[in-house]
Every structure is written in structure tokens, then in C-alpha cells.
Coordinates of C-alpha atoms and ligand atoms in Angstrom, one line a residue:
M7 CA 7.9 3.3 9.8
N8 CA 9.3 5.9 7.5
F9 CA 8.7 9.4 8.8
F10 CA 9.3 12.1 6.2
K11 CA 12.0 14.6 7.2
L12 CA 11.9 18.3 6.3
P13 CA 14.9 18.7 4.0
D14 CA 17.3 21.5 4.9
L15 CA 17.5 24.4 2.5
P16 CA 20.6 23.8 0.2
Y17 CA 21.7 27.5 0.9
A18 CA 21.3 30.2 3.6
Y19 CA 18.0 31.9 4.1
N20 CA 19.3 35.1 2.6
A21 CA 21.1 33.4 -0.3
L22 CA 18.5 34.3 -2.9
E23 CA 18.4 38.1 -2.0
P24 CA 17.6 40.5 -3.4
Y25 CA 15.2 38.4 -5.5
I26 CA 13.6 36.3 -2.7
D27 CA 14.0 37.8 0.7
E28 CA 15.3 36.1 3.9
E29 CA 12.1 36.6 5.9
T30 CA 10.0 34.9 3.2
M31 CA 12.4 32.0 3.0
K32 CA 12.4 31.5 6.7
L33 CA 8.6 31.4 6.9
H34 CA 8.2 29.4 3.7
H35 CA 10.7 26.7 4.8
D36 CA 10.4 26.6 8.6
K37 CA 6.7 27.2 8.9
H38 CA 4.9 26.2 5.6
H39 CA 7.1 23.4 4.4
A40 CA 7.6 22.1 8.0
G41 CA 3.8 22.2 8.4
Y42 CA 3.1 20.1 5.3
T43 CA 5.8 17.6 6.5
A44 CA 4.3 17.3 10.0
K45 CA 0.7 16.9 8.7
L46 CA 1.8 14.3 6.1
N47 CA 3.5 12.3 8.8
S48 CA 0.5 12.4 11.1
A49 CA -1.9 11.4 8.2
I50 CA 0.1 8.3 7.4
E51 CA 1.4 7.2 10.8
N52 CA -1.2 4.6 11.4
D53 CA -1.5 3.3 7.8
A54 CA 1.1 0.5 7.3
S55 CA 0.2 0.2 3.6
V56 CA 1.5 3.8 3.0
N57 CA 4.1 4.6 5.5
K58 CA 6.9 2.5 4.0
K59 CA 6.5 4.0 0.5
S60 CA 8.6 6.8 -1.0
I61 CA 6.8 10.1 -1.5
E62 CA 7.0 9.6 -5.3
E63 CA 5.2 6.2 -4.9
I64 CA 2.6 7.7 -2.7
L65 CA 1.8 10.6 -5.0
S66 CA 1.7 8.5 -8.1
S67 CA -1.0 6.2 -6.7
L68 CA -3.3 8.4 -4.7
D69 CA -6.3 6.3 -5.7
D70 CA -4.9 3.4 -3.7
L71 CA -5.1 5.4 -0.4
D72 CA -7.8 4.9 2.2
E73 CA -10.4 7.5 1.6
A74 CA -10.0 8.7 5.2
I75 CA -6.5 10.0 4.6
R76 CA -6.5 10.6 0.8
K77 CA -7.3 14.3 1.0
A78 CA -4.7 15.0 3.8
V79 CA -2.0 13.0 1.9
T80 CA -2.8 14.7 -1.4
N81 CA -2.4 18.1 0.1
N82 CA 0.4 17.6 2.6
G83 CA 2.3 15.0 0.6
G84 CA 2.2 17.3 -2.4
G85 CA 3.2 20.2 -0.2
F86 CA 6.1 18.1 1.2
Y87 CA 7.3 17.0 -2.3
N88 CA 6.7 20.2 -4.3
H89 CA 8.6 22.4 -1.9
S90 CA 11.5 19.9 -1.8
V91 CA 11.8 20.3 -5.6
F92 CA 11.4 24.1 -5.4
W93 CA 14.3 24.6 -3.1
E94 CA 16.6 22.5 -5.2
I95 CA 15.8 24.3 -8.5
M96 CA 17.0 27.7 -7.1
A97 CA 20.6 28.6 -6.5
T98 CA 22.9 31.2 -5.0
K99 CA 24.6 31.6 -8.3
K100 CA 22.5 34.1 -10.1
D101 CA 21.5 34.5 -13.7
Q102 CA 22.4 31.1 -14.9
E103 CA 21.1 29.9 -18.3
P104 CA 20.4 26.5 -19.6
D105 CA 22.7 24.8 -22.0
G106 CA 23.4 21.4 -23.6
E107 CA 20.6 18.9 -24.1
L108 CA 18.1 20.8 -22.1
L109 CA 18.6 24.0 -24.1
A110 CA 18.3 22.0 -27.3
A111 CA 15.0 20.4 -26.0
L112 CA 13.6 23.8 -24.9
N113 CA 14.4 25.3 -28.3
K114 CA 12.8 22.3 -30.0
S115 CA 9.6 22.3 -27.9
F116 CA 9.0 26.1 -27.5
S117 CA 11.0 27.4 -30.5
S118 CA 13.4 29.4 -28.3
F119 CA 14.5 29.8 -24.7
E120 CA 13.0 33.3 -24.6
K121 CA 9.7 31.9 -25.9
F122 CA 9.7 29.2 -23.2
K123 CA 10.3 31.9 -20.5
E124 CA 7.4 33.9 -21.9
L125 CA 5.0 31.0 -21.9
F126 CA 6.0 29.8 -18.5
T127 CA 5.7 33.3 -17.1
E128 CA 2.2 33.6 -18.6
V129 CA 1.1 30.3 -17.1
A130 CA 2.5 31.2 -13.7
G131 CA 1.0 34.7 -13.8
N132 CA -2.4 33.6 -15.0
H133 CA -2.8 30.7 -12.5
F134 CA -5.9 31.6 -10.5
G135 CA -5.4 31.3 -6.7
S136 CA -2.9 29.0 -5.0
G137 CA -0.9 26.6 -7.0
W138 CA 2.3 25.9 -9.0
A139 CA 3.6 26.4 -12.5
W140 CA 5.8 23.5 -13.9
L141 CA 8.0 22.4 -16.7
V142 CA 7.4 18.7 -16.9
L143 CA 8.5 15.8 -19.0
S144 CA 5.5 13.8 -20.1
K145 CA 5.9 10.8 -22.3
G146 CA 9.2 12.1 -23.5
K147 CA 7.8 15.6 -24.3
L148 CA 8.4 18.9 -22.5
E149 CA 5.2 20.6 -21.4
I150 CA 4.3 23.7 -19.3
I151 CA 1.5 23.1 -16.9
D152 CA 0.0 24.5 -13.7
T153 CA -1.6 22.7 -10.8
N154 CA -4.0 23.8 -8.1
N155 CA -3.2 23.9 -4.4
Q156 CA -0.5 21.3 -3.6
D157 CA -1.3 18.9 -6.5
S158 CA 1.8 17.4 -8.0
P159 CA 2.5 16.5 -11.6
I160 CA 3.7 13.1 -10.2
S161 CA 0.1 12.2 -9.6
L162 CA -0.6 12.9 -13.3
G163 CA 2.3 10.7 -14.4
K164 CA 4.4 13.6 -15.4
N165 CA 8.0 14.3 -14.3
P166 CA 8.8 17.7 -12.8
I167 CA 11.8 19.4 -14.2
L168 CA 11.3 23.0 -13.0
T169 CA 8.7 24.6 -10.8
L170 CA 7.5 27.9 -9.4
D171 CA 5.4 28.3 -6.3
V172 CA 2.7 30.9 -6.9
W173 CA 1.0 30.7 -3.6
E174 CA 0.8 34.1 -2.0
H175 CA 2.9 32.8 0.9
A176 CA 5.8 32.5 -1.6
Y177 CA 5.9 36.3 -2.3
Y178 CA 3.4 38.4 -0.4
L179 CA 5.9 39.8 2.2
K180 CA 8.1 41.3 -0.4
Y181 CA 5.9 41.7 -3.4
Q182 CA 2.4 42.0 -1.9
N183 CA -0.1 41.4 -4.7
R184 CA 2.5 41.9 -7.5
R185 CA 3.0 38.4 -8.6
P186 CA 4.5 39.4 -12.0
E187 CA 7.4 41.1 -10.2
Y188 CA 8.0 38.0 -8.2
I189 CA 8.0 35.8 -11.3
E190 CA 10.4 38.2 -13.1
A191 CA 12.7 38.2 -10.0
W192 CA 12.6 34.4 -9.7
W193 CA 14.1 33.8 -13.1
H194 CA 17.4 35.3 -11.7
V195 CA 17.7 32.5 -9.2
V196 CA 16.8 29.4 -11.2
N197 CA 19.4 26.7 -10.8
W198 CA 19.7 25.6 -14.4
T199 CA 22.5 23.1 -13.5
E200 CA 20.0 21.3 -11.3
V201 CA 17.2 21.6 -13.8
Q202 CA 19.5 20.1 -16.4
K203 CA 20.2 17.2 -14.1
R204 CA 16.5 16.6 -13.5
F205 CA 15.9 16.6 -17.2
E206 CA 18.7 14.1 -17.9
K207 CA 17.5 11.8 -15.2
S208 CA 13.9 11.8 -16.6
T209 CA 14.8 11.2 -20.2
Ligands
MN301 MN1 4.9 27.3 -0.8

């Protein structure tokens, strides 16, 4: 069978300082993401109909799962997948900006890049409780959405382009309850090169 493997961070734990601190990255990756990965593997280990599929296949057909494991796979499979995307869309190279086709699409969908940032910040800031904010491509259109817990846009038939983890575990050590400060800081470390690649692959 196909055990899912915790991906390594694509940079050092301290690479996103001062915006996201080393201690948070260590806990977030080595404990939280590792935990989702281990629990996903244990949920599917005895189910031959699931354990040969890719994570994208699993999350896009949650209704096909045996009810006994559906909740565990939704939560931990989403946790495994969402964090894998989240690490990739951040970068050591600070203060990047989008360009090319992605910038043109953002301008077209949200009237300007600044307006897009404002709307995304608002959705991330207003999300109640644990969850994620996303820029997704849905039927060829860019949309900003939020999801609860570890729910993934893949399960809604939408392609994730950019995401921000707004669980408290993502920011509490450095920012305590100040989620808006965390969101403001996070914009500095967005990997627009990678986001652009995800956009091009999805169109
Ligand atoms: Mn997280």
C-alpha cells in the first residue's frame, strides 16, 4: 500500500523569519502536519479501496469512503494535503509580487491586486474558528473562499492556487490572538512564483 509521507519543508525552519517564527514552523510541521499524516495513514491502512489512491483522488471523492473512516480521512487527509500546499506557497525570498497571466487574471477578477489582497485578508480575518482562506480556480474562474477545520477545496471540485492557514496553531506563539497581524506578515512571504505555477497548471 501507499503510505503518505510527511513532505520536508522546502526551506529551513527559520527561513520565514521575522514574519513566521522558527518555533511555530517546527511545531506546525513536525507536530501538527506530522500528526495529520500519521492519522491519515492509520485510517486507511486496512482499506484497500482507498490506500492506493492519490490524496487528490481521495479528497475529491469523500462520499465513496466507508463511513467508518470518512470523518478521519476528511480531517486528516485534508490536514495532510492542505499543509503540503501551504509550505509550497511560501518562500525565503520576501516581498515577491505576482506578474504575467496570474496578475492579469487577478486584476480581471478582483479589479486590482490591491483589491484582491484586501478581500482575501478580509475573508481570512473574518473566518470564525479554525480553518483556511483560499484563492481557488473554479470552473475557470478565480474565487476567494474559506473552509472550516481541514476541509479542502479539492472536495468541492475547486483547485487551490493560494492558501492561508488561520488555525491558532499557525500563529498563536508569535501573535497570540492577533490574527490580523499574522495575516499582514504572511503577505511578505507568499511565493508568487509557485502560486503562478499552480495557476498555470490549473487553467
Ligand atoms: Mn496548520
